[in-house]
Coordinates of N, CA and C and ligand atoms in Angstrom, one line a residue:
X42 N -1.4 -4.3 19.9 CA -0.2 -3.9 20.6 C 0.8 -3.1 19.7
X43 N 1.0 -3.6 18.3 CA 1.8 -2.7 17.7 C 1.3 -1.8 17.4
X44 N 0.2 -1.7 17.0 CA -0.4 -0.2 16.5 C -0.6 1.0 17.7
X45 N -0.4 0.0 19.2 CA -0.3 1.1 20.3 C 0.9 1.6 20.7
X46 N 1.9 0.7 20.3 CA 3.7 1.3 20.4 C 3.9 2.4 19.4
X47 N 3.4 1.8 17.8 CA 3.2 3.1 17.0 C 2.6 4.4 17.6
X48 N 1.3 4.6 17.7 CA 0.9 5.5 18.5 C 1.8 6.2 19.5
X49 N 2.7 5.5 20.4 CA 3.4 5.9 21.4 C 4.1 6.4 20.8
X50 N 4.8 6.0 19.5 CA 6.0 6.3 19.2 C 5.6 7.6 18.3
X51 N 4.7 7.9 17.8 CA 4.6 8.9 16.6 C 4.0 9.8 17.5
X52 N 3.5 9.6 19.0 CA 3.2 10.9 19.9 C 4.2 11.7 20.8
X53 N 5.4 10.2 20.7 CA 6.8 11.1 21.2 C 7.2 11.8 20.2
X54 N 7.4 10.9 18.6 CA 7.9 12.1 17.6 C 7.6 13.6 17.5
X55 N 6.0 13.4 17.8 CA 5.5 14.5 17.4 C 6.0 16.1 18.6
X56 N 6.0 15.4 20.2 CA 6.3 16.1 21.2 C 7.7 16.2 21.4
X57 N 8.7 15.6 21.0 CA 10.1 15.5 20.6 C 10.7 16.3 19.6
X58 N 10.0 16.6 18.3 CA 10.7 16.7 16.9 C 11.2 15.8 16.5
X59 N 11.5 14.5 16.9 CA 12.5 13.6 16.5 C 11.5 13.0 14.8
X60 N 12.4 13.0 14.4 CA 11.2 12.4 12.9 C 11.2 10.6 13.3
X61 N 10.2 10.2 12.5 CA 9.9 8.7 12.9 C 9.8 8.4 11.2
X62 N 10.2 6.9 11.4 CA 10.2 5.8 10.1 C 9.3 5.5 9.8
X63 N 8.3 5.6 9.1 CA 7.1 4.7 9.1 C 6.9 3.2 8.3
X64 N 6.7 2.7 8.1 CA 6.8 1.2 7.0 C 5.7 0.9 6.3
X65 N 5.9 1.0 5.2 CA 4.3 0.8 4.2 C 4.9 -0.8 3.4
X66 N 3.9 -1.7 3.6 CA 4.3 -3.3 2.8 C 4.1 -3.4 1.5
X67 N 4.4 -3.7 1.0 CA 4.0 -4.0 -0.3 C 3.4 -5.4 -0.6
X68 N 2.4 -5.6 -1.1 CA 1.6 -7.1 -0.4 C 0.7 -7.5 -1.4
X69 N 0.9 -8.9 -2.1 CA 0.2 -9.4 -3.2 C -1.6 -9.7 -2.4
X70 N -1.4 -9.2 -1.0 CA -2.8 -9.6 -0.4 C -3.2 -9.0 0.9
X71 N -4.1 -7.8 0.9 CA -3.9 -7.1 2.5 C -5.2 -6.7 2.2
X72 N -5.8 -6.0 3.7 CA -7.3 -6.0 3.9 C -8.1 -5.1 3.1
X73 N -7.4 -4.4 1.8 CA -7.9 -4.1 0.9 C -7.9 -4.6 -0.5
X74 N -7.4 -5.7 -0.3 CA -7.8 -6.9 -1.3 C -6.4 -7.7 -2.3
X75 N -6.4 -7.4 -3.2 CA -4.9 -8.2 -3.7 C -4.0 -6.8 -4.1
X76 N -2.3 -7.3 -4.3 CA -2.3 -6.2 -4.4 C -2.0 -4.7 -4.6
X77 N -1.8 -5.1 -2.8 CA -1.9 -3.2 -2.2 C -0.7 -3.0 -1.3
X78 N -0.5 -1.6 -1.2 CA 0.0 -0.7 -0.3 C -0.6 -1.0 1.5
X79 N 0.1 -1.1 2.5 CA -0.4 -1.2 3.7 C 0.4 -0.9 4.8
X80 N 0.1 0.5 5.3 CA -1.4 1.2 5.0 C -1.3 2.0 3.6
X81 N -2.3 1.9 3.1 CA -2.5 2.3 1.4 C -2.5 3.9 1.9
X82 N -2.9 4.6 3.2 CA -3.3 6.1 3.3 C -2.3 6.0 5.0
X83 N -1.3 6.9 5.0 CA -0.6 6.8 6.0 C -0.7 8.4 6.4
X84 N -0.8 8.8 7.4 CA -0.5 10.2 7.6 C 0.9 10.3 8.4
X85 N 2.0 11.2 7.5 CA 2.8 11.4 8.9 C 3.9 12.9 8.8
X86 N 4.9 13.4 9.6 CA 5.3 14.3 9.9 C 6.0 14.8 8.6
X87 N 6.3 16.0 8.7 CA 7.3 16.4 8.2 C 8.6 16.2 8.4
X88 N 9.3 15.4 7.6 CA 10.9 15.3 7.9 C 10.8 13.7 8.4
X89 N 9.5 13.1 8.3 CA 9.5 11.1 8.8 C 10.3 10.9 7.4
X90 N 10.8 9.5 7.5 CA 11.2 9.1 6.6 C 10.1 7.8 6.4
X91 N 9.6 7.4 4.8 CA 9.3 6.4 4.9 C 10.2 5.2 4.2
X92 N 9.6 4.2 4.6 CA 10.2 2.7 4.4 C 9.3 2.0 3.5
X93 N 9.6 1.8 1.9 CA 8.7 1.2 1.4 C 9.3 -0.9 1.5
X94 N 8.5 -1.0 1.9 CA 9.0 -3.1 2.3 C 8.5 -3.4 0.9
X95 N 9.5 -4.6 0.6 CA 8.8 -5.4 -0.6 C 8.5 -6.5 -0.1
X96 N 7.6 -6.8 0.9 CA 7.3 -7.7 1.8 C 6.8 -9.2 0.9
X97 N 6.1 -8.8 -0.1 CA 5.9 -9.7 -1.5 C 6.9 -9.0 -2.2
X98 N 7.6 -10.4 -3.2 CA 8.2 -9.9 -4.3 C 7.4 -9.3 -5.3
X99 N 8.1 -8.7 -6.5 CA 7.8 -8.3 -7.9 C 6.7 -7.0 -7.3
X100 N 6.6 -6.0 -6.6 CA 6.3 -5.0 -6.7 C 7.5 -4.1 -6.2
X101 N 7.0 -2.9 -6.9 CA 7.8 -1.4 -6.8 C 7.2 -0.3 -6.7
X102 N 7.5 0.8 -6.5 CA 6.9 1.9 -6.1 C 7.3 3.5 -6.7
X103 N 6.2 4.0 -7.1 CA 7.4 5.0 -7.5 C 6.1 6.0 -7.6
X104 N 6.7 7.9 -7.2 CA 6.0 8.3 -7.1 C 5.2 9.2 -7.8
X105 N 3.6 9.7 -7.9 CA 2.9 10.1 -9.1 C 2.8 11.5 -9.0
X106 N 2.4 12.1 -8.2 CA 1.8 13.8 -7.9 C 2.6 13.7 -6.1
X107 N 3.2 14.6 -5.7 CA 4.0 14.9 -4.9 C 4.3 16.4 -4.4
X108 N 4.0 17.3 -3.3 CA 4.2 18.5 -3.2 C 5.1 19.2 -3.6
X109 N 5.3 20.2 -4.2 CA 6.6 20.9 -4.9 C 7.6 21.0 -3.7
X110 N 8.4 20.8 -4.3 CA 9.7 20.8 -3.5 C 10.0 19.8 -3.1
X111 N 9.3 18.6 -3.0 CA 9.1 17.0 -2.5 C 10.4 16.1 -3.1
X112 N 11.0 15.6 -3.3 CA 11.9 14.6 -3.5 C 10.9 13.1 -4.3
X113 N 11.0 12.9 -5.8 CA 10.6 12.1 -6.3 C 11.1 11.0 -6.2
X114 N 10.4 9.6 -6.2 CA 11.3 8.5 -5.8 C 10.8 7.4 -7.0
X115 N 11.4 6.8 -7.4 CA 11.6 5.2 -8.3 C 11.9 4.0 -7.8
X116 N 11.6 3.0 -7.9 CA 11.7 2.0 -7.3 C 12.3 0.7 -8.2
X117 N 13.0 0.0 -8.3 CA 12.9 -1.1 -9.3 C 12.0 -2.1 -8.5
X118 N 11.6 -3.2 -9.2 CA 11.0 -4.6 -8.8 C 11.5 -5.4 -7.6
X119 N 11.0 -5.1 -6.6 CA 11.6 -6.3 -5.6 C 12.7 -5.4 -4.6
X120 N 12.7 -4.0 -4.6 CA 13.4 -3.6 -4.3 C 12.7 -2.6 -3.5
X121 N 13.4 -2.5 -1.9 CA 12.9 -1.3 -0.8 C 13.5 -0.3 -1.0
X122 N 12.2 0.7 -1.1 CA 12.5 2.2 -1.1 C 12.5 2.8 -0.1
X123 N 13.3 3.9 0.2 CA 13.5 5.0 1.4 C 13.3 6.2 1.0
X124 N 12.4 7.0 1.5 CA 12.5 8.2 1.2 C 11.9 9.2 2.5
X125 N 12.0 10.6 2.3 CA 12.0 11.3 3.0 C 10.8 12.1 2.8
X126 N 9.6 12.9 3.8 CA 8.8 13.7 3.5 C 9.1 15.1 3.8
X127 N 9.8 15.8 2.7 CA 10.2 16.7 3.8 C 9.0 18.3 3.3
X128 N 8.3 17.5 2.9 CA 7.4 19.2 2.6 C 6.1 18.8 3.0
X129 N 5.6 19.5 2.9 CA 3.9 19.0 3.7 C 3.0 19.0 2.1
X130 N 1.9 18.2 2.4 CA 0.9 18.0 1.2 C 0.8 16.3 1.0
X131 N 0.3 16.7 0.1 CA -0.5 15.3 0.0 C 0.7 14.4 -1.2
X132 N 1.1 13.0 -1.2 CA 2.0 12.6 -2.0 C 1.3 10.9 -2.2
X133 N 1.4 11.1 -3.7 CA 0.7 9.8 -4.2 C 1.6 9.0 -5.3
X134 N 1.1 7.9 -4.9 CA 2.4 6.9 -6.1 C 2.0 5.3 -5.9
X135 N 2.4 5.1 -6.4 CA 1.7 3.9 -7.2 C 2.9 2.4 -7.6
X136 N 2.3 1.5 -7.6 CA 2.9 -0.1 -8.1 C 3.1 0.1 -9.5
X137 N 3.7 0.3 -10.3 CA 3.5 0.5 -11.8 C 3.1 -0.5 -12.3
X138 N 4.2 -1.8 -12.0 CA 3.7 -3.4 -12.0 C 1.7 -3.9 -12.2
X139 N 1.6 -3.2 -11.0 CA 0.2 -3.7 -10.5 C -0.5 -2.1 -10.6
X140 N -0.7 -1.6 -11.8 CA -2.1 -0.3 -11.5 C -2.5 -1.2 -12.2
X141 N -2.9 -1.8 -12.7 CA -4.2 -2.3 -13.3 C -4.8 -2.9 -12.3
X142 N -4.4 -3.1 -11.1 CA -5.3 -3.6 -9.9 C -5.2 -2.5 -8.6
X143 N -5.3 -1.4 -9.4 CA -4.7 0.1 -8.7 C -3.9 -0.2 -7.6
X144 N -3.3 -0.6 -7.8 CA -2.2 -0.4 -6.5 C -1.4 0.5 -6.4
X145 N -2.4 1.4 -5.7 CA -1.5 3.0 -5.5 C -1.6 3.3 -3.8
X146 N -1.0 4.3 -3.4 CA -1.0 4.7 -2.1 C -1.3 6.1 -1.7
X147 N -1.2 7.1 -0.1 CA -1.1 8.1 -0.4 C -1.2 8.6 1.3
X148 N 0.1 9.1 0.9 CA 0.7 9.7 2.6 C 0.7 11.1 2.2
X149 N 0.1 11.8 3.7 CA -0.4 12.9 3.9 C 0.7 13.5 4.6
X150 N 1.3 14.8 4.8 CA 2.1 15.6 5.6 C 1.5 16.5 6.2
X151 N 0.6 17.0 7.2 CA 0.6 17.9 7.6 C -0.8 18.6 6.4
X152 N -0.9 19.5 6.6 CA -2.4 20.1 5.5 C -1.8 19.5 4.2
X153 N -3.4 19.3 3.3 CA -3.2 19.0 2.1 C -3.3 19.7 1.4
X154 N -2.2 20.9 1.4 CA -2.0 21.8 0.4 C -2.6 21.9 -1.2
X155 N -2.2 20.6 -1.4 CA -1.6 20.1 -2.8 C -2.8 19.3 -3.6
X156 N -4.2 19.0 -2.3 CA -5.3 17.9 -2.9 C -5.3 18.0 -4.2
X157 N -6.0 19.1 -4.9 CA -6.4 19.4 -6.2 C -5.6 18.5 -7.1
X158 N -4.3 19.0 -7.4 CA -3.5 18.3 -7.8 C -3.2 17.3 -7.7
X159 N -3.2 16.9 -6.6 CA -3.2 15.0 -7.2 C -4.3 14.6 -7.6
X160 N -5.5 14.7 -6.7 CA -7.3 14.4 -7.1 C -7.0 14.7 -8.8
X161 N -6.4 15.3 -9.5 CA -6.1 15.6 -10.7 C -5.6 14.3 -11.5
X162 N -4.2 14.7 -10.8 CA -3.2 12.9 -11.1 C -4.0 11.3 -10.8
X163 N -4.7 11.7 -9.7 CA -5.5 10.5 -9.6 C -6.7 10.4 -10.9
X164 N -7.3 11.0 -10.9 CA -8.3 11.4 -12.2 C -7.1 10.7 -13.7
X165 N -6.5 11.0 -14.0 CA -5.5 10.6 -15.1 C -4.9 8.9 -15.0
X166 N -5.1 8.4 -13.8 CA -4.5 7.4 -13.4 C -5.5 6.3 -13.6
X167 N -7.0 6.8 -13.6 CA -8.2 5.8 -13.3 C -8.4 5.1 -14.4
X168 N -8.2 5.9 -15.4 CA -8.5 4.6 -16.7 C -7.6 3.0 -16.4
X169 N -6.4 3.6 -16.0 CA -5.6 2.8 -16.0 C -5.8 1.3 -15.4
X170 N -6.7 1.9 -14.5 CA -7.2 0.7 -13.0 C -8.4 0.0 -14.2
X171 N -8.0 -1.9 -14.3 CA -9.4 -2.4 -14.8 C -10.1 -2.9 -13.4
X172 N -9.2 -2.7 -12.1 CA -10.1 -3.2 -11.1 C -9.8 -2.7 -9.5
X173 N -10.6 -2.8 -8.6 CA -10.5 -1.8 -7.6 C -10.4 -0.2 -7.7
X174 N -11.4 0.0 -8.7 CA -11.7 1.6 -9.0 C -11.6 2.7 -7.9
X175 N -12.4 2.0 -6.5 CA -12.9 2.5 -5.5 C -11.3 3.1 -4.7
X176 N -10.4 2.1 -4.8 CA -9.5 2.6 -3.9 C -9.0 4.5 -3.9
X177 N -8.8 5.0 -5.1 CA -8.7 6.2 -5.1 C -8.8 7.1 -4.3
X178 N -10.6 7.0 -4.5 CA -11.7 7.9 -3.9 C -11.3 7.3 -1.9
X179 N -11.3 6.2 -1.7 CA -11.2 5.1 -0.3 C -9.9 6.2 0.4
X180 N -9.2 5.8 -0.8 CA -7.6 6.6 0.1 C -7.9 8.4 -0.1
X181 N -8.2 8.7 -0.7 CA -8.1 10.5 -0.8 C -9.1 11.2 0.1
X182 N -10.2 10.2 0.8 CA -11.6 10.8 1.1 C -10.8 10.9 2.6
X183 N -9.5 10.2 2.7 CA -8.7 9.9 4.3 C -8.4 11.4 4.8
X184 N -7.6 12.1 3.5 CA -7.3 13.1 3.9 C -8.0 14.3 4.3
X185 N -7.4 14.5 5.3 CA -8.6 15.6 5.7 C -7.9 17.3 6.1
Ligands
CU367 CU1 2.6 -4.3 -7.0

């Protein structure tokens, strides 16, 4: 049911212009294991705003490789972030708290101008991960 009101709602956005909010959790436990970002791979408009939830405490968000001209964001611990997509490409960022259990994310705008470059940033980020290596490659192979 919610995922069908979403749907409704991001098919008016899209036939409207109206930009839409989207909500990503921040979650010591979601269907991609301990943790994670959810949804870890969100696609959405140009000019959406997202809503980062600290749905679990003690994670934060902040962002790694981001389309030029993009608006960078930081997050402290425990604290909801807002921000805006206002350029198209691919934008990736991460739990600083928790990369060693990669807790990264990655919302798409529109073409992924920008892949290289993060697939880059992501490449520099992997050592970092001692576990859930896979998510990377799981979230970037989304974008299409
Ligand atoms: Cu975290």
């Amino acid at each position: 049911m919610k995922s069908l009101l979403l749907t409704a709602a991001l098919t008016l956005a899209a036939n409207t212009g109206f930009a839409a909010t989207h909500t990503i959790k921040m979650l010591n436990n979601g269907k991609d294991g301990i943790m994670v970002f959810e949804p870890a791979y969100l696609k959405a408009a140009k000019g959406d705003t997202i809503k980062f939830v600290p749905t679990d405490a003690a994670h934060d968000v902040t962002s790694v490789s981001i389309p030029k001209g993009a608006k960078s964001w930081k997050g402290a611990i425990g604290k909801e972030v807002t921000t805006k997509v206002t350029e198209e490409g691919v934008y990736l960022y991460e739990c600083t708290s928790h990369l060693p259990m990669a807790m990264i994310g990655v919302i798409q705008v529109g073409k992924p101008t920008n892949l290289d470059e993060v697939k880059k940033a992501g490449q520099a980020l992997l050592p970092k991960f001692a576990m859930n290596k896979e998510r990377l490659d799981k979230y970037l192979s989304q974008v299409k």
